[in-house]
Coordinates of C-alpha atoms and ligand atoms in Angstrom, one line a residue:
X24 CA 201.5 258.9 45.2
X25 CA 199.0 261.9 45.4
X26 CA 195.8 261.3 47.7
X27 CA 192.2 262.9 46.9
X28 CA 190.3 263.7 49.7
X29 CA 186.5 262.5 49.4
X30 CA 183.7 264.2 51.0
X31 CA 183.5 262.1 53.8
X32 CA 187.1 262.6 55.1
X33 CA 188.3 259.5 53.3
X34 CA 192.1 259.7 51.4
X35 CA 191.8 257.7 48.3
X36 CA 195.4 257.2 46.2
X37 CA 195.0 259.4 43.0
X38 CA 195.8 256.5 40.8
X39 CA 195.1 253.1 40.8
X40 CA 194.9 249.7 39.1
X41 CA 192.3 248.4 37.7
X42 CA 191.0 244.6 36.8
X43 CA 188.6 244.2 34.0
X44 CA 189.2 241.5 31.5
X45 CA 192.1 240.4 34.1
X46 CA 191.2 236.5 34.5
X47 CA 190.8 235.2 38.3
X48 CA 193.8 232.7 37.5
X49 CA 195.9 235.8 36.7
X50 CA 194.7 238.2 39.0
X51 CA 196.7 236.8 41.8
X52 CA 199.6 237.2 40.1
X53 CA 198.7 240.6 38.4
X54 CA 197.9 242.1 41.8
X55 CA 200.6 241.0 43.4
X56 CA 203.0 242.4 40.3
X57 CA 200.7 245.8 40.6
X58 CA 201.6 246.3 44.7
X59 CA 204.8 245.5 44.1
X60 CA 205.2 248.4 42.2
X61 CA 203.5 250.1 44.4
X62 CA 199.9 250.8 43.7
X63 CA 197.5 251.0 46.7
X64 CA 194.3 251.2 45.2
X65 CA 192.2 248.4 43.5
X66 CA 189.7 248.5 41.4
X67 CA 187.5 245.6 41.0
X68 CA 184.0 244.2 40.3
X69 CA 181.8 241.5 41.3
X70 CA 180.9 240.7 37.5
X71 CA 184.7 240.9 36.6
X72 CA 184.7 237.5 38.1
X73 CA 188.4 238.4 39.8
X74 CA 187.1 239.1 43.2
X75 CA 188.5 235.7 44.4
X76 CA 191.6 236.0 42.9
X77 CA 192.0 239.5 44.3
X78 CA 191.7 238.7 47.3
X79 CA 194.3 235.4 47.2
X80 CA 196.9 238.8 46.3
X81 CA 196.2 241.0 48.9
X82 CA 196.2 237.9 51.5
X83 CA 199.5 237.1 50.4
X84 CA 200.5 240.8 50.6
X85 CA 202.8 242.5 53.6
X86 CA 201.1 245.5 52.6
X87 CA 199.3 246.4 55.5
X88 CA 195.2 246.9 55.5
X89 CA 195.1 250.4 56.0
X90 CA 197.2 251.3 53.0
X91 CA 195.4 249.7 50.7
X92 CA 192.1 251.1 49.1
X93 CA 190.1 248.3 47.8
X94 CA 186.8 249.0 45.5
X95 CA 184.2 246.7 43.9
X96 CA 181.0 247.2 42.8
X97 CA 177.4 245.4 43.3
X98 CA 176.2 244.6 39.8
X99 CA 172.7 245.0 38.1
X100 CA 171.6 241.8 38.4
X101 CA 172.1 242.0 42.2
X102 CA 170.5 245.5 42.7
X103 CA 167.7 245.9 45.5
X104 CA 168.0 246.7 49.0
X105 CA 168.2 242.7 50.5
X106 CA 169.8 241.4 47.6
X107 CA 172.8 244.5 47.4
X108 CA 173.5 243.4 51.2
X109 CA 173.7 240.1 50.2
X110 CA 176.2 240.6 47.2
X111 CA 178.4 242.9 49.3
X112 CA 178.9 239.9 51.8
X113 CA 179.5 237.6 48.4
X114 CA 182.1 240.1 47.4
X115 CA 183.6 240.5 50.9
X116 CA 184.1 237.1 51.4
X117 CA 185.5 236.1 48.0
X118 CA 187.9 239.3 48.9
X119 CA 189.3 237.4 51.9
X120 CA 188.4 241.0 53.8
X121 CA 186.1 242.1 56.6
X122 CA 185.7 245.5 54.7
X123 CA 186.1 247.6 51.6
X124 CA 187.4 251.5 51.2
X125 CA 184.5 251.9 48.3
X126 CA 181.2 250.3 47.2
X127 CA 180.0 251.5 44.2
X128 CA 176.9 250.7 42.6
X129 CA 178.3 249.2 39.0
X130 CA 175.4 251.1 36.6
X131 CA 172.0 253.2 37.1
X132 CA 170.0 250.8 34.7
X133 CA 167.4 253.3 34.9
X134 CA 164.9 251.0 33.3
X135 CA 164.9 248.9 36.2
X136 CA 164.3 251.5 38.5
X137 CA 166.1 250.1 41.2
X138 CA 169.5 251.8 42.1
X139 CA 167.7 254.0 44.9
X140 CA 166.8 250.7 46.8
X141 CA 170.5 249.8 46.1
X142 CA 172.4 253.3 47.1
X143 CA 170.0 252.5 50.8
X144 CA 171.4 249.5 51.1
X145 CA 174.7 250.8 50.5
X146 CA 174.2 253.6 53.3
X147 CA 173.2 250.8 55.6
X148 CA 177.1 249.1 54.6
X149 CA 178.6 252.5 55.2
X150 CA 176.7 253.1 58.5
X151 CA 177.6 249.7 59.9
X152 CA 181.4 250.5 58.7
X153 CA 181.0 247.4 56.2
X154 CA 182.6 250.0 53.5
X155 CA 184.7 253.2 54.6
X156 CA 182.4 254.8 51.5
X157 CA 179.9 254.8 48.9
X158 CA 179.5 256.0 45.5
X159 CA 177.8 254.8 42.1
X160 CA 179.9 254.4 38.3
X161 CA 178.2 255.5 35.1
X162 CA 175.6 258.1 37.0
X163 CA 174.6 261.2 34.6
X164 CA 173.4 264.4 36.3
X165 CA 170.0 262.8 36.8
X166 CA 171.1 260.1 38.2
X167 CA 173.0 261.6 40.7
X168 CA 170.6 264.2 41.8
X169 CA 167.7 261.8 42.3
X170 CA 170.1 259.7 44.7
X171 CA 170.7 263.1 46.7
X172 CA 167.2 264.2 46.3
X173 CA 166.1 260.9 48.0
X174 CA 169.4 259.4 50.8
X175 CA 170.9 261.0 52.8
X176 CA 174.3 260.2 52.4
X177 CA 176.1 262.0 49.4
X178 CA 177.7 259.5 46.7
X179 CA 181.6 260.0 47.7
X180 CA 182.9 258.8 44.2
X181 CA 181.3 259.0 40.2
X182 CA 183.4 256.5 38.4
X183 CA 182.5 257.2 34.7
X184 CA 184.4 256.6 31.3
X185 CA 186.9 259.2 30.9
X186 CA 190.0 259.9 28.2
X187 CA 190.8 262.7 26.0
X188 CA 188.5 261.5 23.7
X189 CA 185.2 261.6 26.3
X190 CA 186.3 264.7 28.4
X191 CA 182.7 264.9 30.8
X192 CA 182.7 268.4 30.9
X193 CA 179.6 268.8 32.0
X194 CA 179.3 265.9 34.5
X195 CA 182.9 267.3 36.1
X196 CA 181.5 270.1 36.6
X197 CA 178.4 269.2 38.2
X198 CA 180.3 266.7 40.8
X199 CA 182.6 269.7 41.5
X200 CA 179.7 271.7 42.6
X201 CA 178.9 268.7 44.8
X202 CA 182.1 267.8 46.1
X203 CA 181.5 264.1 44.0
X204 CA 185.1 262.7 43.4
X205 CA 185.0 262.2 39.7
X206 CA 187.1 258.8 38.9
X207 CA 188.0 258.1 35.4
X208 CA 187.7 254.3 34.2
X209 CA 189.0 253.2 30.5
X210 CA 191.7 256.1 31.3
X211 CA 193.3 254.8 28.0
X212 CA 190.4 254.5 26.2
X213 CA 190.3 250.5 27.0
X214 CA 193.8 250.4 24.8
X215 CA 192.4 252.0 21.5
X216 CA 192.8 254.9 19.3
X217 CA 193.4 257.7 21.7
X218 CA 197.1 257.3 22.3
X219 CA 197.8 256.8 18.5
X220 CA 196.2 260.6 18.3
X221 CA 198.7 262.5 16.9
X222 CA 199.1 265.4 19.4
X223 CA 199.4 262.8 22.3
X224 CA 202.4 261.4 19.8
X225 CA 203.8 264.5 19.6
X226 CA 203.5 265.5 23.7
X227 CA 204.9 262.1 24.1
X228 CA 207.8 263.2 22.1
X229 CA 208.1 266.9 23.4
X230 CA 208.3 265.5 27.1
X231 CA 210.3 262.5 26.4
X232 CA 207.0 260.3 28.0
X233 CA 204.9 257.8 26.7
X234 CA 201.5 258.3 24.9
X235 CA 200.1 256.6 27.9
X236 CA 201.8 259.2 30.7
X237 CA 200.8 262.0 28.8
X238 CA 197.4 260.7 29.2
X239 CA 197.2 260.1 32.6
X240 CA 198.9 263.0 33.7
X241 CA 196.3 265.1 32.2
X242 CA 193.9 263.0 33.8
X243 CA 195.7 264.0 37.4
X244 CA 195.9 267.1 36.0
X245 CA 191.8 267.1 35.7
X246 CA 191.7 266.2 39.2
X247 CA 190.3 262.7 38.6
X248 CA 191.6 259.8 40.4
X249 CA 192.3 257.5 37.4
X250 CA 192.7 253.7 37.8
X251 CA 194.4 252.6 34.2
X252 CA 194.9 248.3 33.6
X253 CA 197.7 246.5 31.9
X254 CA 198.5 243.0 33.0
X255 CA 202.2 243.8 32.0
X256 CA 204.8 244.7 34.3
X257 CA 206.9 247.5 32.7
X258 CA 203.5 249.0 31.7
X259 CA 202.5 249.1 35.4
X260 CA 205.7 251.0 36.1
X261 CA 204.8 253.2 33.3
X262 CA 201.5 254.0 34.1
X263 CA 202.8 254.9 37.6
X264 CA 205.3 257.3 36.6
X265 CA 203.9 260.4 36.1
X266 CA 204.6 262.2 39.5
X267 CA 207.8 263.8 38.1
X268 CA 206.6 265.9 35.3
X269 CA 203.6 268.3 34.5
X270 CA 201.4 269.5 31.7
X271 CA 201.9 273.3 30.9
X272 CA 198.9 275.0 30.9
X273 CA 199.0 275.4 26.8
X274 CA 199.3 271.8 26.6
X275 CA 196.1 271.2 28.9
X276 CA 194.4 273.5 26.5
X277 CA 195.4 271.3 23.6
X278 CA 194.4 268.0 24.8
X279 CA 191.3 269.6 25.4
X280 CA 190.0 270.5 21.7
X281 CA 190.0 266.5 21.4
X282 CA 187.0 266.1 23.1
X283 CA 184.4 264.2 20.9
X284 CA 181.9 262.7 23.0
X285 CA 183.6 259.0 21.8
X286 CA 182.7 256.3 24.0
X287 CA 184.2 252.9 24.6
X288 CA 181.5 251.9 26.6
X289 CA 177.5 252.2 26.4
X290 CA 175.4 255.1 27.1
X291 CA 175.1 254.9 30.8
X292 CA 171.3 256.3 30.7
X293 CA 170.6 253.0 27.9
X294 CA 172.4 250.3 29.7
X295 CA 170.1 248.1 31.2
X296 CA 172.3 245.0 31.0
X297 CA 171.7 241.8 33.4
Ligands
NAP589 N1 182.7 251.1 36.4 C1 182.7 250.7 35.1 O1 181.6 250.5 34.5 C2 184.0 250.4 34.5 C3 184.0 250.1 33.1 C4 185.3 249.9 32.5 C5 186.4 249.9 33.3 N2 186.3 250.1 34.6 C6 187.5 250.1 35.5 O2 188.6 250.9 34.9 C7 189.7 250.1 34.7 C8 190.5 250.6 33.5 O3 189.8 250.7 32.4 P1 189.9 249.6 31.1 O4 190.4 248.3 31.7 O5 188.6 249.6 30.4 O6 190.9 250.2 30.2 P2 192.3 251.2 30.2 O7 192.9 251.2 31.5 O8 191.8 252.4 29.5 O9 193.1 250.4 29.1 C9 193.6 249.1 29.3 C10 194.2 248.6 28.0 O10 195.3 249.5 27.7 C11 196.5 248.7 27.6 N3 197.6 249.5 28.3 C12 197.7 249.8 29.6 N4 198.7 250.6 29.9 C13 199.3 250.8 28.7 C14 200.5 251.5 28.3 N5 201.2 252.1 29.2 N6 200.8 251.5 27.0 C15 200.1 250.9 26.1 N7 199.0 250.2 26.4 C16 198.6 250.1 27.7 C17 196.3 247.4 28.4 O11 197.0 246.4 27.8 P3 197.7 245.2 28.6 O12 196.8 244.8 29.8 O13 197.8 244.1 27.6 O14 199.1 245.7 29.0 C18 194.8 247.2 28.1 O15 194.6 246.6 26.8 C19 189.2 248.7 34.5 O16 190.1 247.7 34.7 C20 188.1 248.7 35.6 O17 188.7 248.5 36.9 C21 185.1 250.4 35.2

C-alpha cells in the first residue's frame, strides 16, 4: 500500500474501498471480504444506508483501529451546525466506533447555503478529536475558497468524481496549490464506458493488466487517493494490484487526451438534493 500524507500530518492509504449501492445486509460480508484482502481504508456514507453494516465488519475485524482509515460523510439533509454534530454521533454509533479518520461534508448544495455552518461544526469534531480530519466531496473552486475564506481549519481531503473521462484539471490544480488531497470517487466511471475505451483496451493488452488497473494506476499516478467498489472478490484483488507496475510517461500523456468533461454524477454547483 502507498500512504498520502494530508495537510494535517494524517497518513491516509492511497487506495481504498468504497460502499455505494453496497446493501447493509451485504456490507458485512463485503467489508470483511475487502480487509481480508487487505484494504485499510473505507469509504462510506450516512445516506448509503451501510453505516450499520460497516461497522458489524470492522467489529468483527482483528484488524487493529489504528490501521484502519474509516470515512463517511454528513449528508444534505443533515447540514447545519447542531444538526451536523448530531449526525456525526448517528454515524459514529451505527459504526460501532468512538471515532472516524475523515468527515466529509457529502455536497455544497449551494442553494441551501448551509455547508459553512456544517464545515464549523465539523472543526468543532476535529478539535475535540471526534474525527482525526475534515474535508468536503463535490466542492468546486468556489466552494472551497469560501470555506478557507471563512474557518480556520483547511479541508484536508476534496473527494470529487474522477476517471479518464472527467480528468479535473483545473480543480487538481487548485488543491495542489492548497495542499487539498484530491480523492477520486466513481474511479471506474461507476462501471460504465470508460474501460470499454479503446486505448485503455489496448494498455490493458500492452501491460498484460486489466482495463480496470490501467485505470487506477493512472489515478495513483495523478496523485489521487482513489477508493474504487466491486462487491466481488477477485475484482477486489484486482483492483488492489497495481503496486507492481507503472505507467510510462507516454502513456500518461495518452490517457490524458480522453478527457471530456463526462460526468456520472450531477453538477456539484446544481445539486441541491435532500
Ligand atoms: N462523495 C460522493 O458524492 C460519492 C459519489 C459516488 C461515489 N463515491 C464513493 O466512491 C466509491 C466508488 O465509486 P462508485 O461506486 O460510484 O463506482 P466505481 O468504483 O467507479 O465503479 C463501481 C462499479 O464498477 C464495477 N467494478 C469494480 N471493479 C471492477 C473491475 N476490476 N472490473 C470491472 N468492473 C469493476 C463494480 O461492479 P461489482 O460491484 O458488481 O463488482 C461496480 O459496478 C463509492 O462506492 C463511494 O464510496 C462518493
Amino acid at each position: 500500500m502507498q500512504y498520502k500524507t494530508l495537510n494535517n500530518g494524517l497518513r491516509m492509504p492511497q487506495l481504498g474501498y468504497g460502499v455505494w449501492k453496497v446493501p447493509n445486509e451485504e456490507a458485512t460480508t463485503a467489508v470483511e471480504q475487502a480487509l481480508e484482502a487487505n484494504y485499510r481504508l473505507i469509504d462510506t456514507a450516512k445516506v448509503y444506508g451501510n453505516e450499520r453494516g460497516v461497522g458489524k465488519a470492522l467489529a468483527n475485524s482483528k484488524v487493529s483501529r489504528e490501521d484502519l482509515f474509516i470515512t463517511t460523510k454528513v449528508w444534505n439533509a443533515d447540514q447545519g451546525y447542531e444538526n451536523t454534530l448530531k449526525a456525526f454521533d448517528t454515524s459514529l454509533e451505527k459504526l460501532g466506533l468512538d471515532y472516524v479518520d475523515l468527515y466529509l461534508i457529502h455536497w455544497p448544495t449551494p442553494k441551501y447555503d448551509t455547508y459553512v455552518e456544517t464545515y464549523k461544526a465539523l472543526e468543532k469534531l476535529y478539535k475535540d478529536g471526534r474525527t482525526k480530519a475534515i474535508g468536503v466531496c463535490n466542492f468546486d473552486i468556489e466552494h472551497l475558497q469560501r470555506i478557507m475564506d471563512e474557518c480556520e481549519v483547511k479541508p484536508a481531503v476534496n473527494q470529487v468524481e474522477c476517471h479518464p473521462f472527467l480528468q479535473q484539471i483545473e480543480l487538481k490544480q487548485f488543491c495542489k496549490d492548497h495542499d487539498i488531497q484530491v480523492e477520486a470517487y466513481s474511479p471506474l466511471m461507476n462501471g460504465t464506458n470508460v474501460m470499454q475505451h479503446e486505448l485503455i483496451q489496448a494498455l490493458a493488452d500492452q501491460y498484460s493488466k486489466t482495463p480496470a488497473q490501467i485505470i487506477l494506476r493512472w489515478q495513483l499516478q495523478t496523485d489521487v487517493i482513489v477508493i474504487p467498489k466491486t462487491i466481488t472478490p477477485s475484482r477486489m484483488e484486482e483492483n488492489l494490484n497495481i503496486f507492481d507496475f507503472e505507467l510510462n510517461e507516454a502513456d500518461m500523456d495518452k490517457i490524458a487526451t480522453l478527457d471530456r468533461n463526462e460526468r456520472n454524477n450531477g453538477v456539484p454547483s446544481e445539486m441541491n438534493h435532500r
